[in-house]
Amino acid sequence: MDRMRRLRMNRTLRDMVRENHVRADDLIYPVFVTEGENICQPVESMPGICQYSLDRLPEELDRTVDAGIRGVLLFGIPDHKDETGSGAYDEEGIIPRAVRLIRERYEDLLVIADVCLCEYTSHGHCGLVKDGIILNDETLPLLAKAAVVYAEAGADIIAPSDMMDKRVAAIRQALDEKGFTDIPILSYAAKFASAYYGPFRDAAHSAPGFGDRKTYQMDPANGREALREVEQDLAEGADMIIAKPALAYMDVLKEIVNHFNVPVAAYNVSGEYAMVKAAAAKGWISEKKVVMENMTGLKRAGARMIITYHALDVAAWLREEEEC
Ligand code: PBG
Ligand code: ZN
């Protein structure tokens, strides 16, 4: 008779038969960069996470690199918003300047530039708006322009998060025309209209001013549709895919991994982070154990990379394990 417990009898044996591991290399750390000076502004709904002005950004990036994290995902907070989100594709905007600074100081840190308009538009939507409608095709050239500006600044990877149709094709074409044929696109392909983005919108000041994002982000009820989103983005030239949020959508992540042979990142989003932090602060759960269980679950579901605000903590815990 099979006795499943035979392989669980001691830690060495358990480690030997373990199917999945979390490594610092798997982790991507999202960072909020803001205009202004001497700013390290804590985000209330995301304990441990701050917005950094450019002069203070290196402090956080030093911690990131020292922890062994090798990729950051940048989000910009401009001081000026307008109808067309011009701060997103201004060469002197917050993100291009942040990217140039990182390029000067950190040779090996992978810089992933999120491409969207919502942090930069006065109405807070991810695309242009006319008469209350979020315009698709009119938005594409602006996204493509932002991608080129970020690539020119030195970004390693372009990550469009807007969910307009055909934006991957528009971005790929624009990058290629400018000679950036080797800059990969990490596409938020399966991005759901989720309440778990709440704390991020506090952090990035990007809540929609009217309505919601349901006309462009996916319906949380639809798993099969996510496969069509991924199929389209890959056909348009995406190199890697993001599934988002992570924990309530692990089935979607797994389906994507099963169907498509490209690296898939799980985005462990702000609300998922906030819930763990809140429960841990109350002493109701063990933060380290719960976070590691979440990370391991995402790896088990097939995530190649994990985008997470817990990245620095996870990297530190992994080092502790190595040492003991
Ligand atoms: C904006 C964007 C969002 C996130 C990443 N890019 C929020 C949104 O769609 O409103 C969410 C990230 C998170 O919650 O951690 N395009
Ligand atoms: Zn957006």
mmCIF file of C-alpha atoms and ligand atoms in Angstrom:
data_model
loop_
_atom_site.group_PDB
_atom_site.id
_atom_site.type_symbol
_atom_site.label_atom_id
_atom_site.label_comp_id
_atom_site.label_asym_id
_atom_site.label_seq_id
_atom_site.Cartn_x
_atom_site.Cartn_y
_atom_site.Cartn_z
ATOM 1 C CA MET A 1 0.000 0.000 0.000
ATOM 2 C CA ASP A 2 1.171 3.519 -0.761
ATOM 3 C CA ARG A 3 1.974 5.430 2.355
ATOM 4 C CA MET A 4 2.139 9.048 1.268
ATOM 5 C CA ARG A 5 3.701 10.043 4.572
ATOM 6 C CA ARG A 6 6.885 8.062 3.804
ATOM 7 C CA LEU A 7 8.234 10.990 1.785
ATOM 8 C CA ARG A 8 7.338 13.536 4.436
ATOM 9 C CA MET A 9 9.228 12.061 7.366
ATOM 10 C CA ASN A 10 12.035 14.604 7.564
ATOM 11 C CA ARG A 11 12.931 17.974 6.152
ATOM 12 C CA THR A 12 15.763 16.748 3.926
ATOM 13 C CA LEU A 13 13.496 14.254 2.255
ATOM 14 C CA ARG A 14 10.725 16.800 1.888
ATOM 15 C CA ASP A 15 13.165 19.258 0.331
ATOM 16 C CA MET A 16 14.393 16.572 -2.066
ATOM 17 C CA VAL A 17 10.945 15.743 -3.420
ATOM 18 C CA ARG A 18 9.700 19.323 -3.493
ATOM 19 C CA GLU A 19 8.247 20.114 -6.922
ATOM 20 C CA ASN A 20 8.354 23.897 -6.921
ATOM 21 C CA HIS A 21 10.661 26.568 -5.575
ATOM 22 C CA VAL A 22 10.497 30.313 -5.247
ATOM 23 C CA ARG A 23 13.714 32.096 -6.179
ATOM 24 C CA ALA A 24 14.697 35.747 -5.999
ATOM 25 C CA ASP A 25 15.242 35.577 -9.781
ATOM 26 C CA ASP A 26 11.516 34.949 -10.224
ATOM 27 C CA LEU A 27 10.495 38.179 -8.562
ATOM 28 C CA ILE A 28 9.687 41.555 -10.070
ATOM 29 C CA TYR A 29 9.275 44.505 -7.717
ATOM 30 C CA PRO A 30 6.794 47.279 -8.598
ATOM 31 C CA VAL A 31 8.067 50.768 -7.756
ATOM 32 C CA PHE A 32 6.153 54.076 -7.681
ATOM 33 C CA VAL A 33 8.122 57.093 -8.837
ATOM 34 C CA THR A 34 6.783 60.577 -8.206
ATOM 35 C CA GLU A 35 7.606 64.152 -9.174
ATOM 36 C CA GLY A 36 8.989 66.386 -6.468
ATOM 37 C CA GLU A 37 11.992 66.302 -4.191
ATOM 38 C CA ASN A 38 12.941 64.457 -1.054
ATOM 39 C CA ILE A 39 9.768 62.404 -1.165
ATOM 40 C CA CYS A 40 9.401 58.991 0.368
ATOM 41 C CA GLN A 41 5.651 59.033 0.859
ATOM 42 C CA PRO A 42 4.193 55.890 2.431
ATOM 43 C CA VAL A 43 1.094 54.507 0.725
ATOM 44 C CA GLU A 44 -1.411 54.124 3.517
ATOM 45 C CA SER A 45 -3.220 51.107 2.128
ATOM 46 C CA MET A 46 0.061 49.350 1.263
ATOM 47 C CA PRO A 47 2.179 49.215 4.442
ATOM 48 C CA GLY A 48 5.873 49.125 3.565
ATOM 49 C CA ILE A 49 5.379 50.654 0.120
ATOM 50 C CA CYS A 50 6.265 54.278 -0.670
ATOM 51 C CA GLN A 51 6.242 56.676 -3.558
ATOM 52 C CA TYR A 52 9.761 57.911 -4.255
ATOM 53 C CA SER A 53 10.943 61.110 -5.863
ATOM 54 C CA LEU A 54 13.931 60.658 -8.174
ATOM 55 C CA ASP A 55 16.452 61.864 -5.601
ATOM 56 C CA ARG A 56 15.232 59.278 -3.073
ATOM 57 C CA LEU A 57 14.662 56.468 -5.560
ATOM 58 C CA PRO A 58 18.229 55.096 -5.330
ATOM 59 C CA GLU A 59 17.700 54.303 -1.633
ATOM 60 C CA GLU A 60 14.920 51.903 -2.517
ATOM 61 C CA LEU A 61 16.732 50.525 -5.554
ATOM 62 C CA ASP A 62 19.860 49.882 -3.481
ATOM 63 C CA ARG A 63 17.701 47.864 -1.084
ATOM 64 C CA THR A 64 16.150 46.090 -4.065
ATOM 65 C CA VAL A 65 19.448 45.141 -5.647
ATOM 66 C CA ASP A 66 21.004 44.217 -2.290
ATOM 67 C CA ALA A 67 18.081 41.904 -1.612
ATOM 68 C CA GLY A 68 18.898 40.087 -4.846
ATOM 69 C CA ILE A 69 15.910 41.341 -6.846
ATOM 70 C CA ARG A 70 16.841 41.789 -10.501
ATOM 71 C CA GLY A 71 13.780 43.409 -12.065
ATOM 72 C CA VAL A 72 11.600 46.404 -11.261
ATOM 73 C CA LEU A 73 8.289 47.461 -12.763
ATOM 74 C CA LEU A 74 7.980 51.241 -12.840
ATOM 75 C CA PHE A 75 4.823 53.291 -12.329
ATOM 76 C CA GLY A 76 4.898 57.068 -12.631
ATOM 77 C CA ILE A 77 3.015 59.699 -10.673
ATOM 78 C CA PRO A 78 3.146 62.984 -12.594
ATOM 79 C CA ASP A 79 2.356 66.360 -11.066
ATOM 80 C CA HIS A 80 0.264 67.338 -14.032
ATOM 81 C CA LYS A 81 -2.623 65.426 -15.589
ATOM 82 C CA ASP A 82 -4.536 66.283 -18.744
ATOM 83 C CA GLU A 83 -7.215 64.897 -21.069
ATOM 84 C CA THR A 84 -4.740 63.048 -23.270
ATOM 85 C CA GLY A 85 -2.311 61.835 -20.596
ATOM 86 C CA SER A 86 0.583 63.669 -22.212
ATOM 87 C CA GLY A 87 2.834 63.021 -19.214
ATOM 88 C CA ALA A 88 2.920 59.375 -20.244
ATOM 89 C CA TYR A 89 4.758 60.050 -23.506
ATOM 90 C CA ASP A 90 6.667 63.228 -22.661
ATOM 91 C CA GLU A 91 10.423 62.607 -22.988
ATOM 92 C CA GLU A 92 10.923 64.698 -19.861
ATOM 93 C CA GLY A 93 8.119 62.910 -18.030
ATOM 94 C CA ILE A 94 8.672 61.130 -14.740
ATOM 95 C CA ILE A 95 9.205 57.646 -16.195
ATOM 96 C CA PRO A 96 11.783 58.487 -18.894
ATOM 97 C CA ARG A 97 13.749 60.466 -16.311
ATOM 98 C CA ALA A 98 13.545 57.607 -13.808
ATOM 99 C CA VAL A 99 14.646 55.117 -16.451
ATOM 100 C CA ARG A 100 17.636 57.247 -17.460
ATOM 101 C CA LEU A 101 18.651 57.574 -13.812
ATOM 102 C CA ILE A 102 18.423 53.829 -13.255
ATOM 103 C CA ARG A 103 20.359 53.165 -16.466
ATOM 104 C CA GLU A 104 23.192 55.386 -15.246
ATOM 105 C CA ARG A 105 23.470 53.793 -11.826
ATOM 106 C CA TYR A 106 22.341 50.176 -12.075
ATOM 107 C CA GLU A 107 23.824 48.272 -14.957
ATOM 108 C CA ASP A 108 22.133 44.921 -14.482
ATOM 109 C CA LEU A 109 18.764 45.852 -13.023
ATOM 110 C CA LEU A 110 16.021 44.982 -15.516
ATOM 111 C CA VAL A 111 13.791 47.981 -16.000
ATOM 112 C CA ILE A 112 10.242 47.133 -16.992
ATOM 113 C CA ALA A 113 8.181 50.169 -17.962
ATOM 114 C CA ASP A 114 4.443 49.906 -17.441
ATOM 115 C CA VAL A 115 2.681 51.595 -20.353
ATOM 116 C CA CYS A 116 -0.729 53.111 -19.646
ATOM 117 C CA LEU A 117 -2.430 56.463 -19.577
ATOM 118 C CA CYS A 118 -4.480 56.256 -16.368
ATOM 119 C CA GLU A 119 -1.867 57.791 -14.066
ATOM 120 C CA TYR A 120 -1.593 60.725 -16.477
ATOM 121 C CA THR A 121 -5.159 61.442 -17.573
ATOM 122 C CA SER A 122 -7.388 63.934 -15.769
ATOM 123 C CA HIS A 123 -10.304 61.471 -16.065
ATOM 124 C CA GLY A 124 -8.211 58.532 -14.795
ATOM 125 C CA HIS A 125 -9.061 56.166 -17.628
ATOM 126 C CA CYS A 126 -6.507 54.033 -19.449
ATOM 127 C CA GLY A 127 -7.447 55.470 -22.854
ATOM 128 C CA LEU A 128 -8.690 58.651 -24.463
ATOM 129 C CA VAL A 129 -12.245 59.580 -23.574
ATOM 130 C CA LYS A 130 -14.914 61.142 -25.750
ATOM 131 C CA ASP A 131 -18.507 61.649 -24.615
ATOM 132 C CA GLY A 132 -17.992 59.204 -21.780
ATOM 133 C CA ILE A 133 -16.670 56.480 -24.091
ATOM 134 C CA ILE A 134 -13.140 55.099 -23.797
ATOM 135 C CA LEU A 135 -11.745 55.238 -27.328
ATOM 136 C CA ASN A 136 -9.732 52.273 -28.508
ATOM 137 C CA ASP A 137 -8.001 53.002 -31.804
ATOM 138 C CA GLU A 138 -7.366 56.670 -31.033
ATOM 139 C CA THR A 139 -5.486 55.600 -27.891
ATOM 140 C CA LEU A 140 -3.088 53.249 -29.684
ATOM 141 C CA PRO A 141 -0.670 55.853 -31.120
ATOM 142 C CA LEU A 142 -0.274 57.406 -27.668
ATOM 143 C CA LEU A 143 0.573 54.070 -26.077
ATOM 144 C CA ALA A 144 3.010 53.349 -28.906
ATOM 145 C CA LYS A 145 4.614 56.737 -28.410
ATOM 146 C CA ALA A 146 5.020 56.112 -24.670
ATOM 147 C CA ALA A 147 6.622 52.739 -25.382
ATOM 148 C CA VAL A 148 9.141 54.313 -27.767
ATOM 149 C CA VAL A 149 9.955 57.117 -25.307
ATOM 150 C CA TYR A 150 10.595 54.569 -22.537
ATOM 151 C CA ALA A 151 12.718 52.401 -24.823
ATOM 152 C CA GLU A 152 14.733 55.454 -25.868
ATOM 153 C CA ALA A 153 15.306 56.242 -22.192
ATOM 154 C CA GLY A 154 16.731 52.739 -21.756
ATOM 155 C CA ALA A 155 13.873 50.531 -20.563
ATOM 156 C CA ASP A 156 14.574 46.821 -21.051
ATOM 157 C CA ILE A 157 10.982 45.619 -21.307
ATOM 158 C CA ILE A 158 7.709 47.329 -22.252
ATOM 159 C CA ALA A 159 4.598 46.267 -20.324
ATOM 160 C CA PRO A 160 1.287 47.647 -21.640
ATOM 161 C CA SER A 161 -1.463 47.464 -18.993
ATOM 162 C CA ASP A 162 -4.240 49.467 -20.651
ATOM 163 C CA MET A 163 -6.270 46.594 -22.181
ATOM 164 C CA MET A 164 -7.057 48.421 -25.436
ATOM 165 C CA ASP A 165 -7.419 45.978 -28.324
ATOM 166 C CA LYS A 166 -4.496 45.831 -30.789
ATOM 167 C CA ARG A 167 -2.152 47.828 -28.612
ATOM 168 C CA VAL A 168 0.533 45.143 -28.685
ATOM 169 C CA ALA A 169 0.618 45.314 -32.492
ATOM 170 C CA ALA A 170 0.796 49.117 -32.399
ATOM 171 C CA ILE A 171 3.591 49.088 -29.829
ATOM 172 C CA ARG A 172 5.553 46.342 -31.614
ATOM 173 C CA GLN A 173 5.388 48.204 -34.897
ATOM 174 C CA ALA A 174 6.441 51.514 -33.342
ATOM 175 C CA LEU A 175 9.348 49.915 -31.468
ATOM 176 C CA ASP A 176 10.534 48.101 -34.595
ATOM 177 C CA GLU A 177 10.353 51.240 -36.713
ATOM 178 C CA LYS A 178 12.644 52.980 -34.248
ATOM 179 C CA GLY A 179 15.092 50.094 -34.280
ATOM 180 C CA PHE A 180 14.054 48.604 -30.925
ATOM 181 C CA THR A 181 13.523 45.170 -32.413
ATOM 182 C CA ASP A 182 15.136 43.490 -29.402
ATOM 183 C CA ILE A 183 12.991 45.142 -26.735
ATOM 184 C CA PRO A 184 10.469 42.546 -25.524
ATOM 185 C CA ILE A 185 6.812 43.209 -24.766
ATOM 186 C CA LEU A 186 5.423 41.834 -21.512
ATOM 187 C CA SER A 187 1.711 42.189 -22.088
ATOM 188 C CA TYR A 188 -0.959 42.393 -19.429
ATOM 189 C CA ALA A 189 -3.106 40.106 -21.553
ATOM 190 C CA ALA A 190 -5.477 38.649 -18.998
ATOM 191 C CA LYS A 191 -6.231 41.623 -16.822
ATOM 192 C CA PHE A 192 -9.522 41.512 -14.979
ATOM 193 C CA ALA A 193 -11.702 44.413 -13.813
ATOM 194 C CA SER A 194 -10.868 43.723 -10.196
ATOM 195 C CA ALA A 195 -11.631 45.327 -6.839
ATOM 196 C CA TYR A 196 -8.160 44.151 -5.784
ATOM 197 C CA TYR A 197 -6.588 47.163 -7.538
ATOM 198 C CA GLY A 198 -7.974 49.589 -4.939
ATOM 199 C CA PRO A 199 -4.749 50.256 -2.996
ATOM 200 C CA PHE A 200 -2.771 50.672 -6.246
ATOM 201 C CA ARG A 201 -5.142 53.416 -7.327
ATOM 202 C CA ASP A 202 -4.444 55.202 -4.022
ATOM 203 C CA ALA A 203 -0.732 54.778 -4.636
ATOM 204 C CA ALA A 204 -0.781 55.884 -8.269
ATOM 205 C CA HIS A 205 -3.639 58.397 -7.993
ATOM 206 C CA SER A 206 -5.236 56.604 -10.931
ATOM 207 C CA ALA A 207 -8.819 55.838 -9.925
ATOM 208 C CA PRO A 208 -11.218 56.532 -12.807
ATOM 209 C CA GLY A 209 -12.998 59.851 -12.330
ATOM 210 C CA PHE A 210 -16.252 58.459 -13.707
ATOM 211 C CA GLY A 211 -17.578 54.978 -14.323
ATOM 212 C CA ASP A 212 -15.286 51.970 -14.097
ATOM 213 C CA ARG A 213 -12.866 49.981 -16.258
ATOM 214 C CA LYS A 214 -15.332 47.244 -17.204
ATOM 215 C CA THR A 215 -15.496 48.231 -20.884
ATOM 216 C CA TYR A 216 -11.831 47.356 -21.318
ATOM 217 C CA GLN A 217 -10.705 45.102 -18.484
ATOM 218 C CA MET A 218 -12.045 41.554 -18.360
ATOM 219 C CA ASP A 219 -15.120 40.276 -16.562
ATOM 220 C CA PRO A 220 -13.932 38.269 -13.506
ATOM 221 C CA ALA A 221 -16.406 35.542 -14.457
ATOM 222 C CA ASN A 222 -14.634 34.714 -17.730
ATOM 223 C CA GLY A 223 -11.784 32.227 -17.785
ATOM 224 C CA ARG A 224 -11.993 30.958 -21.349
ATOM 225 C CA GLU A 225 -12.003 34.497 -22.697
ATOM 226 C CA ALA A 226 -8.595 35.007 -21.084
ATOM 227 C CA LEU A 227 -7.181 32.472 -23.519
ATOM 228 C CA ARG A 228 -8.439 34.540 -26.446
ATOM 229 C CA GLU A 229 -6.839 37.654 -24.983
ATOM 230 C CA VAL A 230 -3.517 35.841 -24.688
ATOM 231 C CA GLU A 231 -3.823 34.331 -28.151
ATOM 232 C CA GLN A 232 -4.382 37.776 -29.664
ATOM 233 C CA ASP A 233 -1.549 39.447 -27.798
ATOM 234 C CA LEU A 234 0.865 36.700 -28.807
ATOM 235 C CA ALA A 235 -0.269 36.946 -32.423
ATOM 236 C CA GLU A 236 0.360 40.696 -32.247
ATOM 237 C CA GLY A 237 3.899 40.136 -31.026
ATOM 238 C CA ALA A 238 3.872 39.873 -27.234
ATOM 239 C CA ASP A 239 6.884 37.946 -25.893
ATOM 240 C CA MET A 240 5.574 37.328 -22.390
ATOM 241 C CA ILE A 241 2.207 37.493 -20.702
ATOM 242 C CA ILE A 242 0.868 38.771 -17.389
ATOM 243 C CA ALA A 243 -2.131 37.249 -15.643
ATOM 244 C CA LYS A 244 -3.658 39.605 -13.103
ATOM 245 C CA PRO A 245 -4.749 39.531 -10.282
ATOM 246 C CA ALA A 246 -3.014 36.388 -9.105
ATOM 247 C CA LEU A 247 -4.581 34.586 -6.183
ATOM 248 C CA ALA A 248 -8.269 34.661 -7.044
ATOM 249 C CA TYR A 249 -7.339 33.823 -10.668
ATOM 250 C CA MET A 250 -4.908 30.922 -10.316
ATOM 251 C CA ASP A 251 -7.103 28.794 -12.554
ATOM 252 C CA VAL A 252 -6.702 31.367 -15.317
ATOM 253 C CA LEU A 253 -2.947 31.435 -14.779
ATOM 254 C CA LYS A 254 -2.763 27.664 -15.015
ATOM 255 C CA GLU A 255 -4.910 27.511 -18.145
ATOM 256 C CA ILE A 256 -2.697 30.095 -19.835
ATOM 257 C CA VAL A 257 0.443 28.192 -18.880
ATOM 258 C CA ASN A 258 -1.065 24.959 -20.186
ATOM 259 C CA HIS A 259 -2.062 26.486 -23.513
ATOM 260 C CA PHE A 260 0.835 28.761 -24.419
ATOM 261 C CA ASN A 261 4.532 28.137 -24.428
ATOM 262 C CA VAL A 262 5.718 31.609 -23.361
ATOM 263 C CA PRO A 263 6.880 32.897 -19.986
ATOM 264 C CA VAL A 264 3.894 33.902 -17.865
ATOM 265 C CA ALA A 265 4.048 36.355 -14.969
ATOM 266 C CA ALA A 266 1.507 36.382 -12.166
ATOM 267 C CA TYR A 267 0.781 39.855 -10.800
ATOM 268 C CA ASN A 268 0.164 39.567 -7.072
ATOM 269 C CA VAL A 269 -1.706 42.867 -6.917
ATOM 270 C CA SER A 270 -2.029 45.648 -4.373
ATOM 271 C CA GLY A 271 -5.247 44.431 -2.732
ATOM 272 C CA GLU A 272 -3.795 40.961 -2.287
ATOM 273 C CA TYR A 273 -0.770 42.544 -0.635
ATOM 274 C CA ALA A 274 -2.915 44.806 1.569
ATOM 275 C CA MET A 275 -5.036 41.924 2.862
ATOM 276 C CA VAL A 276 -2.006 39.926 3.958
ATOM 277 C CA LYS A 277 -0.431 42.989 5.568
ATOM 278 C CA ALA A 278 -3.609 43.873 7.452
ATOM 279 C CA ALA A 279 -4.172 40.386 8.805
ATOM 280 C CA ALA A 280 -0.501 40.065 9.756
ATOM 281 C CA ALA A 281 -0.570 43.420 11.563
ATOM 282 C CA LYS A 282 -3.475 42.120 13.627
ATOM 283 C CA GLY A 283 -1.475 39.028 14.476
ATOM 284 C CA TRP A 284 -4.078 36.848 12.796
ATOM 285 C CA ILE A 285 -1.713 35.155 10.348
ATOM 286 C CA SER A 286 2.015 34.621 10.024
ATOM 287 C CA GLU A 287 3.052 37.061 7.309
ATOM 288 C CA LYS A 288 6.120 35.139 6.221
ATOM 289 C CA LYS A 289 4.389 31.774 6.056
ATOM 290 C CA VAL A 290 1.332 33.102 4.266
ATOM 291 C CA VAL A 291 3.339 35.089 1.738
ATOM 292 C CA MET A 292 5.636 32.143 0.995
ATOM 293 C CA GLU A 293 2.600 29.899 0.606
ATOM 294 C CA ASN A 294 1.076 32.384 -1.841
ATOM 295 C CA MET A 295 4.320 32.615 -3.825
ATOM 296 C CA THR A 296 4.721 28.842 -3.895
ATOM 297 C CA GLY A 297 1.120 28.458 -5.007
ATOM 298 C CA LEU A 298 1.741 30.788 -7.925
ATOM 299 C CA LYS A 299 4.827 28.822 -8.943
ATOM 300 C CA ARG A 300 2.848 25.581 -8.652
ATOM 301 C CA ALA A 301 0.167 27.059 -10.901
ATOM 302 C CA GLY A 302 2.892 27.685 -13.470
ATOM 303 C CA ALA A 303 3.998 31.286 -13.028
ATOM 304 C CA ARG A 304 7.508 31.801 -14.384
ATOM 305 C CA MET A 305 7.751 35.241 -12.784
ATOM 306 C CA ILE A 306 5.858 36.831 -9.900
ATOM 307 C CA ILE A 307 5.291 40.565 -9.766
ATOM 308 C CA THR A 308 4.847 41.343 -6.088
ATOM 309 C CA TYR A 309 5.099 44.148 -3.540
ATOM 310 C CA HIS A 310 6.389 41.474 -1.130
ATOM 311 C CA ALA A 311 9.492 40.967 -3.307
ATOM 312 C CA LEU A 312 12.086 42.424 -0.925
ATOM 313 C CA ASP A 313 10.703 40.512 2.049
ATOM 314 C CA VAL A 314 10.525 37.277 0.095
ATOM 315 C CA ALA A 315 14.114 37.673 -1.092
ATOM 316 C CA ALA A 316 15.243 38.282 2.491
ATOM 317 C CA TRP A 317 13.362 35.223 3.770
ATOM 318 C CA LEU A 318 14.863 33.074 1.028
ATOM 319 C CA ARG A 319 18.342 34.170 2.148
ATOM 320 C CA GLU A 320 17.539 33.307 5.768
ATOM 321 C CA GLU A 321 16.487 29.816 4.698
ATOM 322 C CA GLU A 322 19.746 29.374 2.811
ATOM 323 C CA GLU A 323 21.730 30.353 5.867
ATOM 324 C CA CYS A 324 20.045 27.977 8.300
HETATM 325 C C1 PBG B 1 -3.160 50.663 -14.518
HETATM 326 C C2 PBG B 1 -2.694 49.555 -13.649
HETATM 327 C C3 PBG B 1 -3.369 49.043 -12.542
HETATM 328 C C4 PBG B 1 -2.537 48.109 -11.978
HETATM 329 C C5 PBG B 1 -1.384 48.045 -12.747
HETATM 330 N N1 PBG B 1 -1.506 48.950 -13.782
HETATM 331 C C6 PBG B 1 -4.653 49.406 -11.924
HETATM 332 C C7 PBG B 1 -5.878 49.532 -12.695
HETATM 333 O O1 PBG B 1 -6.052 48.904 -13.739
HETATM 334 O O2 PBG B 1 -6.689 50.315 -12.223
HETATM 335 C C8 PBG B 1 -2.889 47.340 -10.746
HETATM 336 C C9 PBG B 1 -1.778 46.906 -9.915
HETATM 337 C C10 PBG B 1 -2.116 46.560 -8.521
HETATM 338 O O3 PBG B 1 -3.268 46.609 -8.048
HETATM 339 O O4 PBG B 1 -1.159 46.222 -7.817
HETATM 340 N N2 PBG B 1 -3.268 50.369 -15.854
HETATM 341 ZN ZN ZN B 2 -4.330 52.153 -16.828
#
